[in-house]
Short mmCIF file of C-alpha atoms in Angstrom, two decimals:
data_model
loop_
_atom_site.label_atom_id
_atom_site.label_comp_id
_atom_site.label_asym_id
_atom_site.label_seq_id
_atom_site.Cartn_x
_atom_site.Cartn_y
_atom_site.Cartn_z
CA MET A 1 14.05 18.97 -19.46
CA SER A 2 10.91 19.52 -17.45
CA PHE A 3 10.77 18.39 -13.83
CA LYS A 4 7.30 18.13 -12.37
CA PHE A 5 4.89 15.80 -10.68
CA ASN A 6 1.48 15.82 -12.30
CA PHE A 7 -0.94 15.21 -9.46
CA PHE A 8 -4.13 15.81 -11.47
CA ASP A 9 -5.16 19.26 -10.26
CA ASP A 10 -8.60 19.38 -11.84
CA ASN A 11 -11.60 17.07 -11.95
CA LYS A 12 -10.96 15.82 -15.45
CA GLU A 13 -7.43 14.78 -14.59
CA ASN A 14 -8.67 13.13 -11.40
CA ASP A 15 -11.08 11.08 -13.50
CA ASN A 16 -8.19 10.09 -15.77
CA ALA A 17 -6.11 9.04 -12.77
CA ASN A 18 -8.92 6.91 -11.38
CA ASP A 19 -9.54 5.29 -14.76
CA LEU A 20 -5.85 4.50 -15.19
CA LYS A 21 -5.49 3.14 -11.69
CA GLU A 22 -8.52 0.87 -12.16
CA SER A 23 -7.20 -0.33 -15.52
CA TYR A 24 -3.72 -1.19 -14.31
CA GLN A 25 -4.13 -2.28 -10.71
CA LYS A 26 -4.62 -5.91 -11.78
CA ILE A 27 -1.39 -6.11 -13.79
CA VAL A 28 1.03 -4.14 -11.60
CA PRO A 29 1.92 -6.28 -8.56
CA LYS A 30 2.76 -4.68 -5.23
CA GLU A 31 4.64 -7.76 -4.02
CA ALA A 32 8.40 -7.47 -4.26
CA SER A 33 10.38 -9.40 -6.85
CA VAL A 34 13.98 -9.56 -8.04
CA THR A 35 14.97 -9.22 -11.70
CA PRO A 36 18.32 -10.95 -12.43
CA TYR A 37 21.17 -9.00 -13.97
CA ASN A 38 22.30 -11.09 -16.92
CA PRO A 39 24.79 -9.12 -19.03
CA ALA A 40 24.74 -11.66 -21.86
CA SER A 41 21.02 -11.11 -22.44
CA ILE A 42 21.13 -7.30 -22.64
CA ASN A 43 21.07 -5.89 -26.17
CA LEU A 44 21.76 -2.16 -26.40
CA LEU A 45 22.66 -2.16 -30.10
CA PHE A 46 19.86 0.10 -31.36
CA SER A 47 19.25 2.06 -28.16
CA GLN A 48 19.35 5.84 -28.13
CA TRP A 49 20.92 7.60 -25.18
CA LYS A 50 21.03 10.89 -23.35
CA GLU A 51 24.06 12.19 -21.50
CA ILE A 52 24.11 14.31 -18.39
CA THR A 53 27.28 15.75 -16.88
CA VAL A 54 27.34 16.30 -13.14
CA GLY A 55 30.56 17.84 -11.91
CA SER A 56 33.35 15.94 -13.63
CA GLN A 57 31.25 12.82 -14.25
CA THR A 58 29.12 12.08 -17.31
CA TYR A 59 26.20 9.64 -16.99
CA THR A 60 24.34 7.99 -19.83
CA TYR A 61 20.71 6.92 -19.72
CA LEU A 62 18.12 5.67 -22.20
CA ARG A 63 16.05 8.16 -24.15
CA ASP A 64 13.97 5.59 -26.06
CA VAL A 65 12.56 3.64 -23.13
CA ASP A 66 10.19 0.75 -23.88
CA THR A 67 7.02 1.72 -21.98
CA SER A 68 4.71 -0.60 -23.92
CA SER A 69 3.38 -2.39 -20.84
CA LEU A 70 2.66 0.90 -19.07
CA SER A 71 2.21 3.06 -22.16
CA ASP A 72 -0.97 4.89 -21.20
CA VAL A 73 0.24 5.66 -17.70
CA ALA A 74 3.72 6.71 -18.75
CA LEU A 75 2.51 8.93 -21.56
CA ARG A 76 -0.51 10.51 -19.86
CA SER A 77 0.84 11.22 -16.38
CA ASP A 78 4.06 11.72 -14.47
CA LEU A 79 2.70 9.64 -11.60
CA VAL A 80 -0.35 7.56 -10.69
CA PRO A 81 -0.03 6.50 -7.03
CA ASP A 82 0.21 2.73 -6.51
CA VAL A 83 0.28 2.15 -10.26
CA TYR A 84 3.15 4.05 -11.87
CA GLU A 85 5.51 5.95 -9.57
CA GLY A 86 7.35 8.15 -12.07
CA GLY A 87 10.32 5.86 -12.62
CA PHE A 88 10.83 6.62 -16.31
CA GLU A 89 11.83 10.23 -15.54
CA VAL A 90 15.09 11.72 -14.27
CA TRP A 91 13.84 14.10 -11.60
CA GLU A 92 15.44 17.35 -10.51
CA CYS A 93 16.34 16.20 -7.00
CA THR A 94 18.24 13.25 -8.44
CA ILE A 95 20.58 15.74 -10.09
CA ASP A 96 20.86 17.67 -6.81
CA LEU A 97 21.92 14.53 -4.97
CA LEU A 98 24.37 13.51 -7.69
CA ASN A 99 26.00 16.93 -7.41
CA PHE A 100 26.19 16.61 -3.65
CA LEU A 101 27.69 13.12 -3.84
CA GLN A 102 30.25 14.21 -6.42
CA ASN A 103 31.52 16.69 -3.84
CA ASN A 104 31.38 14.13 -1.02
CA LYS A 105 32.68 10.95 -2.61
CA ASP A 106 34.06 9.70 0.68
CA GLU A 107 30.48 8.92 1.70
CA VAL A 108 30.66 5.78 -0.47
CA GLU A 109 33.20 3.62 1.32
CA THR A 110 34.91 0.59 -0.16
CA ASN A 111 32.92 -2.62 0.20
CA SER A 112 29.89 -0.80 1.54
CA ALA A 113 26.29 -1.91 1.01
CA VAL A 114 24.22 0.67 -0.84
CA LEU A 115 20.49 0.96 -1.61
CA ASP A 116 19.15 3.22 -4.35
CA LEU A 117 15.57 3.54 -3.06
CA GLY A 118 12.94 4.47 -5.67
CA CYS A 119 15.77 4.28 -8.18
CA GLY A 120 14.03 5.00 -11.51
CA SER A 121 16.96 5.65 -13.86
CA GLY A 122 19.36 4.16 -11.31
CA LEU A 123 21.79 7.07 -11.59
CA LEU A 124 22.35 7.30 -7.82
CA GLY A 125 23.21 3.61 -7.56
CA ILE A 126 25.36 3.91 -10.67
CA PHE A 127 27.29 6.72 -8.98
CA ALA A 128 27.85 4.50 -5.94
CA LYS A 129 29.06 1.59 -8.08
CA GLN A 130 31.45 3.78 -10.02
CA ALA A 131 32.77 5.41 -6.84
CA SER A 132 33.33 2.01 -5.19
CA PRO A 133 33.24 -0.88 -7.69
CA GLN A 134 33.59 -3.50 -4.94
CA SER A 135 30.50 -2.27 -3.10
CA THR A 136 27.20 -4.11 -3.14
CA VAL A 137 24.48 -1.96 -4.70
CA HIS A 138 20.76 -2.75 -4.66
CA PHE A 139 18.39 -0.86 -6.96
CA GLN A 140 14.68 -0.66 -6.06
CA ASP A 141 11.72 0.79 -7.94
CA PHE A 142 7.97 0.29 -7.63
CA ASN A 143 7.50 -0.89 -11.22
CA LYS A 144 9.17 -4.01 -12.60
CA GLU A 145 8.81 -2.47 -16.06
CA VAL A 146 11.04 0.41 -14.97
CA ILE A 147 13.63 -1.98 -13.54
CA SER A 148 13.68 -4.19 -16.66
CA ASN A 149 13.46 -1.55 -19.37
CA PHE A 150 15.28 1.41 -17.83
CA THR A 151 17.33 0.77 -14.67
CA ILE A 152 19.14 -2.40 -15.71
CA LYS A 153 19.97 -1.07 -19.17
CA ASN A 154 21.31 2.18 -17.71
CA TYR A 155 23.41 0.23 -15.24
CA HIS A 156 24.78 -1.99 -18.00
CA LYS A 157 25.65 1.00 -20.18
CA ASN A 158 27.52 2.78 -17.38
CA CYS A 159 28.92 -0.11 -15.34
CA GLY A 160 28.86 -3.20 -17.56
CA HIS A 161 32.65 -3.10 -17.90
CA HIS A 162 33.19 -3.69 -14.17
CA ASN A 163 34.55 -7.07 -13.13
CA SER A 164 32.44 -7.13 -9.99
CA HIS A 165 28.64 -7.00 -10.23
CA ASN A 166 27.43 -7.25 -6.66
CA VAL A 167 24.06 -5.84 -7.67
CA LYS A 168 20.41 -6.67 -7.18
CA PHE A 169 17.38 -5.18 -8.95
CA ILE A 170 14.21 -5.17 -6.88
CA SER A 171 10.68 -4.08 -7.78
CA GLY A 172 7.58 -3.67 -5.64
CA ASP A 173 5.95 -1.53 -3.00
CA TRP A 174 8.16 -0.36 -0.14
CA SER A 175 5.83 -1.93 2.40
CA CYS A 176 6.22 -5.42 0.88
CA MET A 177 9.97 -5.97 0.59
CA SER A 178 11.41 -6.23 4.06
CA HIS A 179 12.28 -9.88 3.39
CA ILE A 180 14.35 -8.94 0.34
CA LEU A 181 16.13 -5.80 1.52
CA ALA A 182 19.28 -6.05 3.63
CA LYS A 183 21.04 -3.71 6.04
CA TYR A 184 22.73 -0.85 4.23
CA ASP A 185 25.64 1.43 5.03
CA LEU A 186 24.31 4.01 2.58
CA ILE A 187 20.76 4.62 1.36
CA LEU A 188 20.20 7.14 -1.45
CA THR A 189 16.76 8.37 -2.45
CA ALA A 190 15.35 11.33 -4.37
CA GLU A 191 11.82 12.63 -4.97
CA THR A 192 10.27 9.99 -2.69
CA LEU A 193 8.66 12.30 -0.10
CA TYR A 194 5.89 13.49 -2.41
CA SER A 195 2.94 12.38 -0.25
CA VAL A 196 2.11 11.63 3.37
CA GLU A 197 1.81 7.92 2.62
CA SER A 198 5.12 7.72 0.75
CA GLN A 199 6.91 9.48 3.60
CA LYS A 200 5.71 6.91 6.12
CA LYS A 201 6.95 4.08 3.92
CA VAL A 202 10.34 5.72 3.37
CA LEU A 203 10.68 6.24 7.12
CA LYS A 204 9.91 2.56 7.75
CA VAL A 205 12.53 1.44 5.24
CA LEU A 206 15.14 3.65 6.89
CA GLU A 207 14.23 2.42 10.36
CA ASP A 208 14.41 -1.23 9.35
CA HIS A 209 17.26 -1.28 6.83
CA LEU A 210 19.75 1.45 7.70
CA ALA A 211 22.76 -0.07 9.46
CA ASP A 212 23.56 1.20 12.94
CA GLU A 213 26.44 3.30 11.63
CA GLY A 214 24.82 3.89 8.26
CA VAL A 215 23.73 7.12 6.59
CA ALA A 216 20.84 7.94 4.26
CA TYR A 217 20.67 10.94 1.96
CA VAL A 218 17.17 12.05 1.04
CA ALA A 219 16.78 14.67 -1.69
CA SER A 220 13.39 16.33 -1.95
CA LYS A 221 11.45 19.40 -2.88
CA ARG A 222 10.62 21.37 0.22
CA HIS A 223 6.90 21.23 -0.58
CA TYR A 224 4.75 19.08 -2.85
CA PHE A 225 1.70 21.26 -2.93
CA GLY A 226 -1.69 19.63 -2.59
CA VAL A 227 -0.47 16.21 -1.51
CA GLY A 228 1.01 16.88 1.93
CA GLY A 229 4.56 15.82 1.11
CA GLY A 230 7.88 17.54 1.45
CA VAL A 231 10.95 18.03 3.61
CA VAL A 232 9.34 19.71 6.63
CA GLU A 233 6.73 16.99 7.05
CA PHE A 234 9.40 14.27 6.79
CA GLN A 235 11.61 16.04 9.33
CA ASN A 236 8.69 15.96 11.74
CA LEU A 237 8.21 12.22 11.16
CA VAL A 238 11.89 11.55 11.77
CA SER A 239 11.82 13.63 14.95
CA LYS A 240 8.85 11.67 16.29
CA SER A 241 10.31 8.29 15.37
CA GLY A 242 12.68 8.15 18.33
CA THR A 243 15.04 5.96 16.31
CA LEU A 244 16.35 8.33 13.62
CA LYS A 245 17.72 11.84 13.40
CA CYS A 246 18.25 14.14 10.43
CA GLU A 247 19.85 17.37 9.39
CA VAL A 248 19.78 19.52 6.25
CA VAL A 249 23.14 19.29 4.48
CA TRP A 250 22.31 21.16 1.26
CA SER A 251 19.59 23.57 0.13
CA CYS A 252 18.49 25.42 -2.96
CA THR A 253 16.85 28.63 -1.73
CA THR A 254 16.01 30.26 -5.07
CA GLY A 255 13.28 29.21 -7.48
CA LEU A 256 11.94 25.78 -6.60
CA LEU A 257 13.04 25.21 -2.99
CA ARG A 258 14.82 21.88 -2.50
CA ASP A 259 16.84 20.23 0.26
CA ILE A 260 19.02 17.22 0.95
CA LEU A 261 18.64 15.57 4.34
CA LYS A 262 21.22 13.39 6.07
CA VAL A 263 19.50 10.72 8.14
CA SER A 264 21.16 8.41 10.64
CA LYS A 265 20.36 6.32 13.69
CA CYS A 266 20.01 8.06 17.05
#
């Protein structure tokens, strides 16, 4: 599996990005919306699946995702800012955070409120639901298409047998959903610090929606070259916020440098 963000490094790719953004900006709303979880309406009969084992836990996610409404974007680029935010991929830092959580399961307390921010596949929220079935878990992704065609189906495949479904599936831009999001005891997010703008929005969500005694885990590459994102830049934002603090709790120091940050209220 290849893990990369394609940020259009040459002029031709930049032209493609601009063309795609212009084509899709009218049909991809930035306003937040909620997609109901209705188990009776979900048909997985002919779906094809991939499995990934993290520690002792095996997760299942769709391999034949319906990208028809975002087909050009999904097939031609890993990410087009403000149009398609990479939600149909399972990114490397998601696996890092799953590994970390498997070794720190006590972080998901019974009856806690959890947000999987920029959820994509939803694997982080699925972990939280499996670790604490009575918890409330909210899944959020930029694209409603990702929520409807990927996240919800993955959740149903992994957690549909649970008796309690205190879940909500939210789509939209991070700057437009304060009225929908709640206060959370645990916020999980991976690969969301990829640009200066995205970091500011993530910081705002944490400031506004992390409970006073809550904790957020942010998994990220140390640098996203060419776009100004990464761990160091986000640490600086947190330090300047005056309301949050963070520490590095896990690092990969060989190959592609990656970290997991623990963020909490001051």
